[in-house]
Coordinates of C-alpha atoms in Angstrom, one line a residue:
M149 CA 0.1 0.1 0.0
S150 CA 1.2 3.3 -0.8
N151 CA 1.6 6.4 1.8
Q152 CA -1.0 8.2 -0.1
D153 CA -3.3 5.4 0.2
E154 CA -2.5 4.9 3.8
H155 CA -2.8 8.4 4.6
Q156 CA -6.4 7.9 3.1
A157 CA -7.2 4.8 5.2
A158 CA -5.9 6.7 8.4
A159 CA -8.5 9.7 7.7
E160 CA -11.3 7.5 6.6
T161 CA -10.7 5.5 10.2
G162 CA -10.8 8.7 11.8
Q163 CA -13.8 10.2 10.8
E164 CA -15.1 6.4 11.8
A165 CA -14.0 6.8 14.9
G166 CA -16.0 10.4 15.5
S167 CA -13.0 12.1 14.2
A168 CA -10.2 11.5 17.1
P169 CA -8.0 14.6 16.4
E170 CA -11.4 17.1 17.0
V171 CA -12.2 14.5 20.1
A172 CA -8.5 15.0 21.6
A173 CA -8.6 19.2 20.7
V174 CA -12.3 19.2 22.4
H175 CA -10.4 17.9 25.7
G176 CA -7.0 20.1 25.6
K177 CA -4.9 17.4 24.4
I178 CA -2.0 17.4 21.5
D179 CA -2.0 14.6 19.7
S180 CA 1.0 15.2 17.4
A181 CA 4.5 17.4 17.5
G182 CA 3.3 19.1 14.5
E183 CA 0.2 20.3 16.8
A184 CA 2.2 21.1 19.8
V185 CA 4.9 23.4 17.6
M186 CA 1.6 24.9 15.8
A187 CA -0.1 25.4 19.0
A188 CA 3.5 27.3 20.7
T189 CA 3.7 28.9 17.8
Q190 CA 0.2 30.8 18.1
S191 CA 0.9 31.4 21.7
R192 CA 4.2 33.3 20.9
I193 CA 2.1 35.4 18.4
G194 CA -0.7 36.1 20.8
F195 CA 1.8 37.2 23.3
M196 CA 4.3 39.1 20.8
R197 CA 0.7 40.7 19.7
V198 CA -0.2 41.9 23.1
L199 CA 3.2 42.9 24.0
A200 CA 3.2 45.0 20.6
T201 CA -0.4 46.3 21.8
V202 CA 1.3 47.2 25.4
R203 CA 4.6 49.1 23.6
G204 CA 2.5 51.0 20.8
W205 CA -0.1 52.2 23.7
W206 CA 3.1 53.4 26.1
R207 CA 4.9 54.9 23.0
D208 CA 2.1 57.2 21.5
E209 CA 0.1 57.4 25.1
V210 CA 2.5 58.2 28.0
I211 CA 5.9 59.1 26.1
G212 CA 4.0 60.8 23.6
A213 CA 2.3 63.1 26.1
V214 CA 5.4 63.9 27.6
D215 CA 7.2 67.6 26.5
H216 CA 10.7 65.9 27.1
E217 CA 12.4 69.2 26.0
D218 CA 10.1 71.5 28.6
V219 CA 11.2 68.6 31.2
I220 CA 14.9 68.7 30.5
A221 CA 14.8 72.4 30.6
K222 CA 13.6 72.9 34.1
R223 CA 15.7 70.5 35.0
R224 CA 18.7 71.7 33.6
D225 CA 17.5 75.3 35.6
E226 CA 17.5 73.0 39.4
C227 CA 21.0 72.3 38.7
A228 CA 22.6 75.5 38.6
M229 CA 24.8 76.6 41.3
S230 CA 23.3 80.3 41.6
E231 CA 23.3 82.2 44.6
H232 CA 20.1 80.9 45.5
Y233 CA 21.3 77.4 45.4
L234 CA 24.1 78.0 47.9
F235 CA 22.4 80.5 50.3
M236 CA 19.1 78.0 50.7
T237 CA 21.4 75.1 51.2
A238 CA 23.5 76.8 54.0
M239 CA 19.9 78.0 55.4
S240 CA 18.6 74.3 55.1
A241 CA 22.0 73.2 57.1
G242 CA 21.9 75.4 59.6
I243 CA 18.5 74.6 60.6
A244 CA 19.2 70.7 60.2
V245 CA 22.2 70.7 62.6
I246 CA 20.2 72.8 65.2
G247 CA 17.2 70.6 64.6
L248 CA 19.6 67.4 65.4
L249 CA 21.2 69.2 68.0
Q250 CA 17.8 69.7 70.0
S251 CA 16.4 66.3 68.9
S252 CA 13.3 68.5 67.3
T253 CA 11.6 66.3 64.5
A254 CA 9.5 69.4 63.3
V255 CA 12.7 71.4 63.0
V256 CA 14.4 68.7 61.1
I257 CA 11.6 68.5 58.8
G258 CA 11.8 71.9 58.1
A259 CA 15.6 72.0 57.1
M260 CA 14.3 69.1 54.8
L261 CA 11.7 71.4 53.1
L262 CA 14.0 73.8 52.5
S263 CA 17.0 71.7 51.1
P264 CA 17.8 72.5 47.2
L265 CA 19.8 69.2 47.0
M266 CA 17.3 67.4 45.2
G267 CA 17.8 69.5 42.0
P268 CA 21.1 68.3 41.2
I269 CA 20.6 64.8 42.5
M270 CA 18.0 64.8 39.5
G271 CA 20.0 66.1 37.4
L272 CA 22.3 63.5 37.4
G273 CA 20.2 60.8 36.5
F274 CA 18.2 62.5 33.7
A275 CA 22.0 63.8 32.4
L276 CA 23.0 59.9 32.3
G277 CA 19.8 58.9 30.7
I278 CA 20.5 61.6 27.9
T279 CA 24.3 61.1 28.1
D280 CA 24.9 65.5 28.4
Y281 CA 28.1 64.9 29.8
Q282 CA 28.4 68.7 30.5
W283 CA 24.9 68.6 32.0
L284 CA 26.5 65.9 34.5
K285 CA 29.4 68.4 35.1
Q286 CA 27.1 70.9 36.0
S287 CA 25.6 68.4 38.3
S288 CA 27.8 67.0 39.8
R289 CA 30.0 70.5 40.7
S290 CA 26.8 72.2 42.2
L291 CA 25.9 68.6 44.5
F292 CA 30.0 68.5 45.3
W293 CA 29.9 72.4 46.7
G294 CA 26.7 72.2 48.1
S295 CA 27.5 69.5 50.2
V296 CA 31.0 70.6 51.2
M297 CA 29.5 73.8 52.2
A298 CA 26.7 72.1 54.2
I299 CA 29.2 69.9 56.2
A300 CA 31.8 72.5 56.6
L301 CA 29.1 75.1 58.2
C302 CA 27.5 72.4 60.6
A303 CA 30.8 71.5 61.3
L304 CA 31.5 75.0 62.7
L305 CA 28.1 75.3 64.5
V306 CA 28.6 72.0 66.4
F307 CA 32.4 73.2 67.0
L308 CA 31.0 76.7 68.4
S309 CA 28.3 75.0 70.4
P310 CA 28.2 73.8 74.0
V311 CA 26.2 71.4 73.3
K312 CA 27.9 68.1 71.3
T313 CA 25.5 65.3 72.7
I314 CA 24.6 62.5 70.4
T315 CA 20.7 62.9 70.2
P316 CA 18.0 60.5 69.4
E317 CA 17.7 62.5 66.1
I318 CA 21.7 62.4 65.7
A319 CA 21.9 58.7 66.3
A320 CA 19.2 57.9 63.9
R321 CA 21.2 58.5 61.2
T322 CA 24.4 56.4 61.8
Q323 CA 23.3 53.3 61.1
P324 CA 22.1 53.1 57.6
N325 CA 20.8 49.6 56.2
L326 CA 18.9 48.3 53.3
F327 CA 15.7 49.8 54.3
D328 CA 17.1 53.1 53.5
L329 CA 17.9 51.9 50.3
F330 CA 14.5 50.9 49.4
V331 CA 13.2 54.2 50.7
A332 CA 15.3 55.7 48.4
L333 CA 14.6 53.7 45.6
F334 CA 11.1 54.3 46.2
S335 CA 11.0 57.8 46.8
G336 CA 13.4 58.6 43.8
L337 CA 11.0 57.0 41.1
A338 CA 8.5 58.9 42.9
G339 CA 10.3 62.4 42.7
A340 CA 11.4 61.5 38.6
Y341 CA 7.8 60.4 38.0
A342 CA 6.6 63.9 39.4
M343 CA 9.2 65.7 37.3
I344 CA 8.3 64.2 33.7
R345 CA 4.9 64.4 34.8
G346 CA 4.9 67.9 36.1
R347 CA 3.5 67.1 39.5
A348 CA 5.6 68.8 41.5
G349 CA 3.4 68.9 44.6
A350 CA 4.6 65.6 45.1
I351 CA 8.3 66.6 45.7
V352 CA 7.5 67.7 49.1
G353 CA 7.0 64.5 50.2
V354 CA 9.7 62.9 48.3
A355 CA 11.8 65.8 50.2
I356 CA 10.5 64.3 53.5
A357 CA 10.9 61.0 52.9
T358 CA 14.5 60.7 51.4
A359 CA 15.9 63.6 54.2
L360 CA 19.0 64.5 51.9
M361 CA 20.4 67.3 54.6
P362 CA 20.1 65.9 57.7
P363 CA 22.9 63.3 57.3
L364 CA 25.0 65.8 55.8
A365 CA 24.3 67.3 59.0
V366 CA 25.2 64.5 61.3
V367 CA 28.4 64.7 58.7
G368 CA 29.5 67.5 60.0
F369 CA 28.9 66.9 63.7
G370 CA 30.9 63.5 63.3
L371 CA 33.7 65.8 61.8
A372 CA 33.9 68.3 64.5
T373 CA 33.5 65.9 67.6
F374 CA 36.0 63.5 65.8
N375 CA 33.9 60.8 66.5
W376 CA 34.4 58.7 62.8
T377 CA 31.6 55.8 63.7
V378 CA 28.9 58.9 63.5
F379 CA 31.0 60.4 60.5
S380 CA 31.0 57.3 58.3
G381 CA 27.7 56.1 59.2
A382 CA 25.8 59.2 58.4
L383 CA 28.0 59.8 55.4
L384 CA 27.3 55.7 54.0
L385 CA 23.5 56.9 54.5
Y386 CA 23.8 60.5 52.1
V387 CA 26.0 58.5 49.6
T388 CA 22.8 55.8 49.4
N389 CA 20.2 58.4 48.9
L390 CA 22.3 60.5 46.7
V391 CA 23.4 57.6 44.1
T392 CA 19.9 55.6 44.6
I393 CA 17.8 58.7 43.4
A394 CA 20.0 59.4 40.7
L395 CA 20.3 56.1 39.3
T396 CA 16.6 55.5 39.8
A397 CA 15.5 59.1 38.1
W398 CA 17.8 57.7 35.3
A399 CA 15.6 54.5 35.1
L400 CA 12.6 56.1 34.7
A401 CA 14.0 58.7 32.0
K402 CA 14.8 55.7 29.9
L403 CA 11.6 54.1 30.6
Y404 CA 10.1 57.6 29.5
G405 CA 11.8 57.9 26.0
F406 CA 14.7 60.1 27.1
R407 CA 17.8 59.0 24.8
G408 CA 20.9 59.6 24.2
S409 CA 23.7 59.2 21.5
L410 CA 25.6 56.0 22.7
S411 CA 25.7 52.6 20.9
Q412 CA 24.0 49.6 21.9
R413 CA 27.4 48.4 23.1
Q414 CA 28.0 51.2 25.4
S415 CA 24.7 51.0 27.2
Q416 CA 24.7 47.7 27.6
F417 CA 28.0 48.8 29.2
Q418 CA 26.4 51.7 31.0
N419 CA 23.6 49.1 32.4
G420 CA 26.1 47.3 33.6
V421 CA 28.1 49.8 35.5
I422 CA 24.8 51.0 37.4
I423 CA 23.7 47.3 38.1
L424 CA 27.5 47.2 39.7
V425 CA 26.9 50.3 42.0
F426 CA 23.4 48.9 43.0
I427 CA 25.4 46.2 44.2
A428 CA 28.1 48.0 46.2
L429 CA 25.7 49.9 47.6
A430 CA 23.1 47.1 48.9
V431 CA 25.5 44.7 50.1
P432 CA 27.1 46.8 53.0
L433 CA 23.8 47.6 53.8
A434 CA 22.5 44.5 54.1
L435 CA 25.3 43.7 56.6
S436 CA 23.7 46.4 58.5
L437 CA 20.3 45.7 58.7
R438 CA 21.8 41.8 59.6
T439 CA 23.6 43.6 62.4
I440 CA 20.4 45.1 63.5
A441 CA 18.2 42.7 63.5
W442 CA 20.5 40.2 65.2
E443 CA 20.6 43.0 68.2
A444 CA 16.9 43.0 67.9
N445 CA 16.5 39.2 68.7
A446 CA 19.7 39.6 71.3
Q447 CA 17.3 41.6 73.2
R448 CA 14.6 39.3 72.8
I449 CA 17.1 36.4 74.0
V450 CA 18.4 38.6 77.1
R451 CA 14.9 39.4 78.4
D452 CA 13.9 35.6 78.0
E453 CA 16.6 34.6 80.0
I454 CA 16.4 36.9 82.5
T455 CA 12.5 36.1 83.5
E456 CA 14.0 32.7 83.3
E457 CA 16.6 32.5 86.0
F458 CA 13.8 34.5 88.5
E459 CA 10.9 31.5 87.2
G460 CA 8.8 34.4 85.9
A461 CA 8.4 36.5 89.4
G462 CA 8.9 39.8 90.0
R463 CA 9.1 42.2 86.9
L464 CA 12.3 43.8 84.9
S465 CA 12.8 47.2 84.6
E466 CA 15.1 49.5 82.8
L467 CA 16.8 46.5 80.1
D468 CA 19.8 48.2 78.4
L469 CA 22.6 46.6 76.1
A470 CA 25.8 47.7 74.9
F471 CA 27.2 46.0 71.5
S472 CA 30.2 45.4 70.4
D473 CA 32.4 43.4 68.2
A474 CA 33.7 40.5 70.8
S475 CA 31.1 41.5 73.7
V476 CA 27.3 42.2 75.3
G477 CA 26.9 44.5 78.1
V478 CA 23.9 43.9 80.1
S479 CA 22.6 46.1 82.4
A480 CA 19.3 45.8 84.1
T481 CA 16.5 45.9 87.2
M482 CA 14.9 43.2 88.6
F483 CA 12.0 43.9 91.0
N484 CA 11.9 40.5 92.6
P485 CA 10.2 38.9 96.1
E486 CA 13.5 37.1 97.0
F487 CA 17.6 38.4 96.4
R488 CA 19.7 36.0 94.1
P489 CA 23.1 36.1 94.7
E490 CA 24.1 33.8 92.0
A491 CA 21.6 35.4 89.1
D492 CA 24.4 37.5 87.6
A493 CA 26.5 34.8 86.7
N494 CA 23.5 32.5 85.6
I495 CA 22.8 34.6 83.2
A496 CA 25.7 35.5 81.6
R497 CA 26.8 31.6 81.3
A498 CA 23.5 30.9 79.3
L499 CA 23.7 34.2 77.5
R500 CA 27.4 33.2 76.1
V501 CA 25.4 29.8 74.8
R502 CA 22.9 31.8 73.3
L503 CA 24.5 34.5 71.9
G504 CA 27.8 33.1 71.2
R505 CA 30.0 36.1 72.4
E506 CA 31.1 37.4 75.9
V507 CA 28.5 38.7 78.0
E508 CA 28.8 40.9 81.0
V509 CA 26.0 40.9 83.0
S510 CA 25.4 43.8 85.8
L511 CA 21.6 42.9 87.4
T512 CA 20.2 45.6 90.1
Q513 CA 17.9 43.7 92.2
V514 CA 15.2 45.6 94.7
P515 CA 13.5 43.1 97.0
T516 CA 9.4 43.3 96.8
G517 CA 6.5 41.7 98.4
T518 CA 5.9 37.8 97.9
N519 CA 3.6 38.1 94.6
S520 CA 3.7 40.4 91.4
V521 CA 1.7 42.9 92.2
D522 CA 4.2 44.1 95.2
A523 CA 6.8 44.0 92.1
E524 CA 4.6 45.9 90.3
E525 CA 3.8 48.7 92.9
A526 CA 7.6 48.5 94.0
E527 CA 8.8 49.2 90.1
L528 CA 5.7 52.2 90.0
A529 CA 7.4 53.5 93.7
A530 CA 10.9 53.2 91.8
V531 CA 9.7 54.9 88.6
R532 CA 8.0 57.9 91.0
A533 CA 11.0 58.2 92.8
I534 CA 13.1 58.8 89.6
E535 CA 10.5 61.1 88.4
E536 CA 10.4 63.2 91.5
R537 CA 14.2 63.4 91.7
A538 CA 14.0 64.9 87.8
A539 CA 11.5 67.4 88.6
S540 CA 13.7 68.5 91.8
A541 CA 16.9 69.1 89.7
R542 CA 14.6 70.6 87.2
V543 CA 13.2 73.0 89.8
S544 CA 16.7 73.8 91.1
A545 CA 18.4 74.6 87.4
L546 CA 15.1 76.8 87.2
A547 CA 16.1 78.5 90.3
S548 CA 19.9 78.8 89.5
R549 CA 19.0 80.4 86.3
L550 CA 16.4 82.7 87.4
S551 CA 19.1 83.8 90.2
L552 CA 21.6 84.4 87.5
V553 CA 19.9 86.9 85.5
A554 CA 17.8 88.5 88.3
G555 CA 21.2 89.2 90.1
V556 CA 20.2 87.7 93.7
S557 CA 20.9 84.3 95.3
E558 CA 18.7 81.5 94.5
D559 CA 17.1 81.8 98.2
E560 CA 15.5 85.1 96.8
V561 CA 13.8 83.3 94.3
T562 CA 10.0 81.6 95.0
I563 CA 9.2 78.6 93.3
D564 CA 6.0 77.2 94.0
A565 CA 5.8 73.7 92.3
G566 CA 2.4 73.0 92.8
R567 CA 1.5 75.7 90.3
R568 CA 4.6 75.5 88.6
R569 CA 5.1 79.3 89.4
A570 CA 8.6 81.4 89.4
T571 CA 9.1 84.8 90.4
V572 CA 11.9 86.6 91.4
R573 CA 12.6 90.6 91.6
A574 CA 15.8 91.6 90.6
T575 CA 18.5 94.1 91.3
E576 CA 19.1 97.2 89.4
L577 CA 21.2 96.2 86.5
D578 CA 23.5 99.1 85.0
G579 CA 22.5 100.1 81.4
A580 CA 19.4 97.4 82.0
S581 CA 15.9 99.0 80.4
L582 CA 12.5 97.4 81.2
S583 CA 12.7 96.3 77.5
A584 CA 16.0 94.1 78.7
Y585 CA 14.6 92.4 81.7
R586 CA 11.3 91.6 79.6
A587 CA 13.6 89.7 77.4
L588 CA 15.1 88.1 79.9
E589 CA 12.1 86.5 81.6
M590 CA 10.9 85.6 77.5
R591 CA 14.3 83.7 77.1
I592 CA 13.9 81.7 80.4
A593 CA 9.8 81.1 79.8
A594 CA 10.9 80.0 76.7
T595 CA 12.9 77.4 78.1
E596 CA 9.9 76.5 80.6
P597 CA 6.8 76.1 78.7
D598 CA 5.0 74.5 81.3
W599 CA 5.4 77.0 84.1
V600 CA 4.5 80.6 84.8
I601 CA 8.1 82.7 84.7
E602 CA 7.8 86.3 86.6
L603 CA 11.1 88.3 86.8
L604 CA 9.6 91.7 88.8
P605 CA 12.3 94.8 87.5
P606 CA 13.2 97.6 89.4
I607 CA 11.2 100.5 88.7
G608 CA 12.8 102.1 85.4
D609 CA 11.6 104.8 83.0
L610 CA 8.8 103.8 80.6
P611 CA 8.8 104.3 76.8
G612 CA 8.9 108.2 76.0
N613 CA 8.2 108.3 72.4
I614 CA 4.5 105.5 71.5
A615 CA 4.6 106.4 67.9
F616 CA 1.2 106.1 65.9
E617 CA 0.3 106.5 62.4
E618 CA -3.1 106.9 61.3
D619 CA -5.4 105.1 63.8
A620 CA -2.8 102.3 65.4
P621 CA 0.3 102.5 66.7
T622 CA 3.2 101.7 64.5
A623 CA 5.5 98.4 65.0
E624 CA 7.8 100.5 67.1
G625 CA 4.7 101.7 69.0
E626 CA 3.0 98.3 69.5
D627 CA 6.3 97.4 71.1
A628 CA 6.4 100.2 73.4
I629 CA 2.5 99.6 74.7
E630 CA 4.0 95.7 75.0
I631 CA 6.9 96.7 77.5
V632 CA 5.0 99.4 79.4
A633 CA 1.8 96.8 79.8
W634 CA 4.5 94.2 80.9
A635 CA 6.5 96.6 83.4
A636 CA 3.2 98.3 85.1
K637 CA 1.9 94.2 85.6
R638 CA 5.0 93.1 86.9
I639 CA 5.8 96.6 89.4
G640 CA 2.1 96.9 90.1
L641 CA 1.9 100.4 89.7
P642 CA -0.7 102.8 87.5
V643 CA 0.7 104.6 84.3
V644 CA 0.1 107.8 83.2
L645 CA 0.1 109.0 79.2
E646 CA 0.9 112.4 78.2
G647 CA 0.2 113.6 74.5
S648 CA -1.6 113.7 72.1
E649 CA -5.4 113.1 73.1
D650 CA -6.7 111.2 70.3
D651 CA -3.3 109.2 70.3
A652 CA -2.9 108.7 74.4
I653 CA -7.2 107.8 74.3
K654 CA -6.7 105.0 71.9
A655 CA -3.2 103.6 73.6
A656 CA -5.1 103.6 77.4
E657 CA -8.0 101.6 75.5
L658 CA -5.3 98.9 74.6
L659 CA -3.4 99.3 77.8
A660 CA -6.7 98.7 79.6
E661 CA -7.1 95.6 77.3
R662 CA -4.1 94.1 79.0
G663 CA -5.5 95.1 82.4
V664 CA -3.2 97.9 83.1
S665 CA -4.8 101.4 85.2
V666 CA -4.2 104.0 82.7
T667 CA -4.6 107.5 83.5
V668 CA -4.8 110.2 80.2
E669 CA -3.1 113.7 80.3
P670 CA -3.7 115.6 77.1
G671 CA -0.7 117.6 76.3
S672 CA 1.5 118.3 73.3
G673 CA 4.6 116.3 72.0
P674 CA 5.0 112.7 71.3
L675 CA 3.0 110.3 73.4
R676 CA 5.1 109.0 76.4
A677 CA 4.2 106.7 79.5
E678 CA 5.3 107.8 83.2
W679 CA 4.7 105.9 86.4
G680 CA 1.5 107.2 88.3
G681 CA 0.6 106.9 92.2
R682 CA 4.1 107.8 93.4

C-alpha cells in the first residue's frame, strides 16, 4: 500500500471513530509534535501581539504625552550653582544641625523642605539618561560644592556649640541599612515621575522621605566631634540616598523615552556599571540590616533569660544593652520577692551559649513583697522616685538660672512647684532697660513652657515715645505698649499717658485690654508713658 493510500485510510478511520483529533482538541490534548509546535507558535504570536499593543500604547499615549524638551530645560535650571542654591543650602544645613542638636523632629523636617539638593541629584539621573556629559559635570559640581559647604557649616556650628551630645535624631542617621536603600529607591521613582509628569507637589513628600540634608548635618557633627563612627555612618546614608535617587531617575528617564547618543554596546556597559553600583551599595547595607536584626533578637533573648532565671516572679525594668564586636554588656533592674546572689553569673553563662559572645551582666535586684502585685507597686514607686528626682533637679536648675539673670541669690527666688510658678525680684543692673528685663524673662520662659515665669524689674523709665500712624500704633509703638503693659503688671503701679489726646486715648484702650490702670493727660509732643501713684 502506498503512503497516499495509508493516509487516506487513516483519515477514513478517524472519521469513523468520531474524528479523534477533533475530540482530542476538545479535551485540550495535542496528539502530535506538529500540533504542539503549531500551538506554541500561535501562543507566541498571541503574546507578541499583546506586547506590541502595550508597547504601542506606551509609546503613543504615555511617552507621546511628555514634553521632553520642557522637562530637560526645567531640570537644567535646577542644577545651576546659583546664589539662591548656595544660600538655601546653607540655611537648610543650619536649621538641620540645630534641629538635630535639639532632637526636634519638626525643625529637622523644616530643613528637609528647604534643601535644594534634590535638583542636582535628579539632574545627575537625567544627564545620564540622555548622555549629556556637560550637564552631568554641572550637576556634579553643584552637588559637590553644596555638600561640602553644608558639612563645613554644620561642623563649624557644632564646634562653636556647647552642646555636643549624640541625640536620638543624630543616632538615627548613623546606622543605614537595606531599608534606607529601598526608601531612597521608591522616593527616587516618585520624585522622577513627578518631575516628568509635572506633579511638582509630590516633591515635598519625596524631600521628607529621603531626608538629604540631615545626614549631611550629622556628617558635619561627626567631623566637629572627631567621632568617625557617626561620620562614616551618616556619610554612607547620604551617599546611599544620593546614588539611589540619581540612578532611579536615570531608569525612569529611559522608560519615558529620554534617549542619548550611546551605541548599543555602550548602553549595555552603562547598564552593567549601574547594576554593579547598586550591588556595591546593597552589600554593606544588607550587612548593617543583619546586624540590627541580630541585636533586636539578642535583646529578646536577654529578656527571656532574665525572666527564666527568676522563674517568672517579679518584674524586669530598665533593660539596657551595649554591643561591641566581641562582647555584649547587659544592665537591668529586677523587682523580685527574694534576692538571688548567683543570678548575674547564671544569666551571663546562659547568654554566652545562646549569643555566642562574651557577656557581662550587671543586674540590680530590688526586693519586693511575695507576689507580682507587690513587684509592680515597687516598680511604680521607683519610677515615681526617678520622676521626683528629675523634677527636683529641674526646679533647682530653674532657680539657678533665675537667680543668675536677676542678680540675686537662689534663696530669693520663689518657686511654687504645685502651681508651676517661679518669681524673682531683680536688682538694678547698670544700663538695663525695662525692655532688657522683659527679654530676659521671655528667654527663660521659652525654655519652661509649662511654667509661669515672672521677673519683677526695678522701677525704671517707661518708653518716652509711643509712635502712632493714622488710627493705630506703628510696629515700634506696639512694642512700646507691650513693654508698658508688662512692666505695669510686674511692678503693680498705674500708668500715666501724656501727649496727643487722640493717640493717648487709643493707647489707653490697648493698655486697659491688657489689665493696666491708665490715666490720660492731654498735652503736646510725642506720646509718652510715666509712672503714676508715686
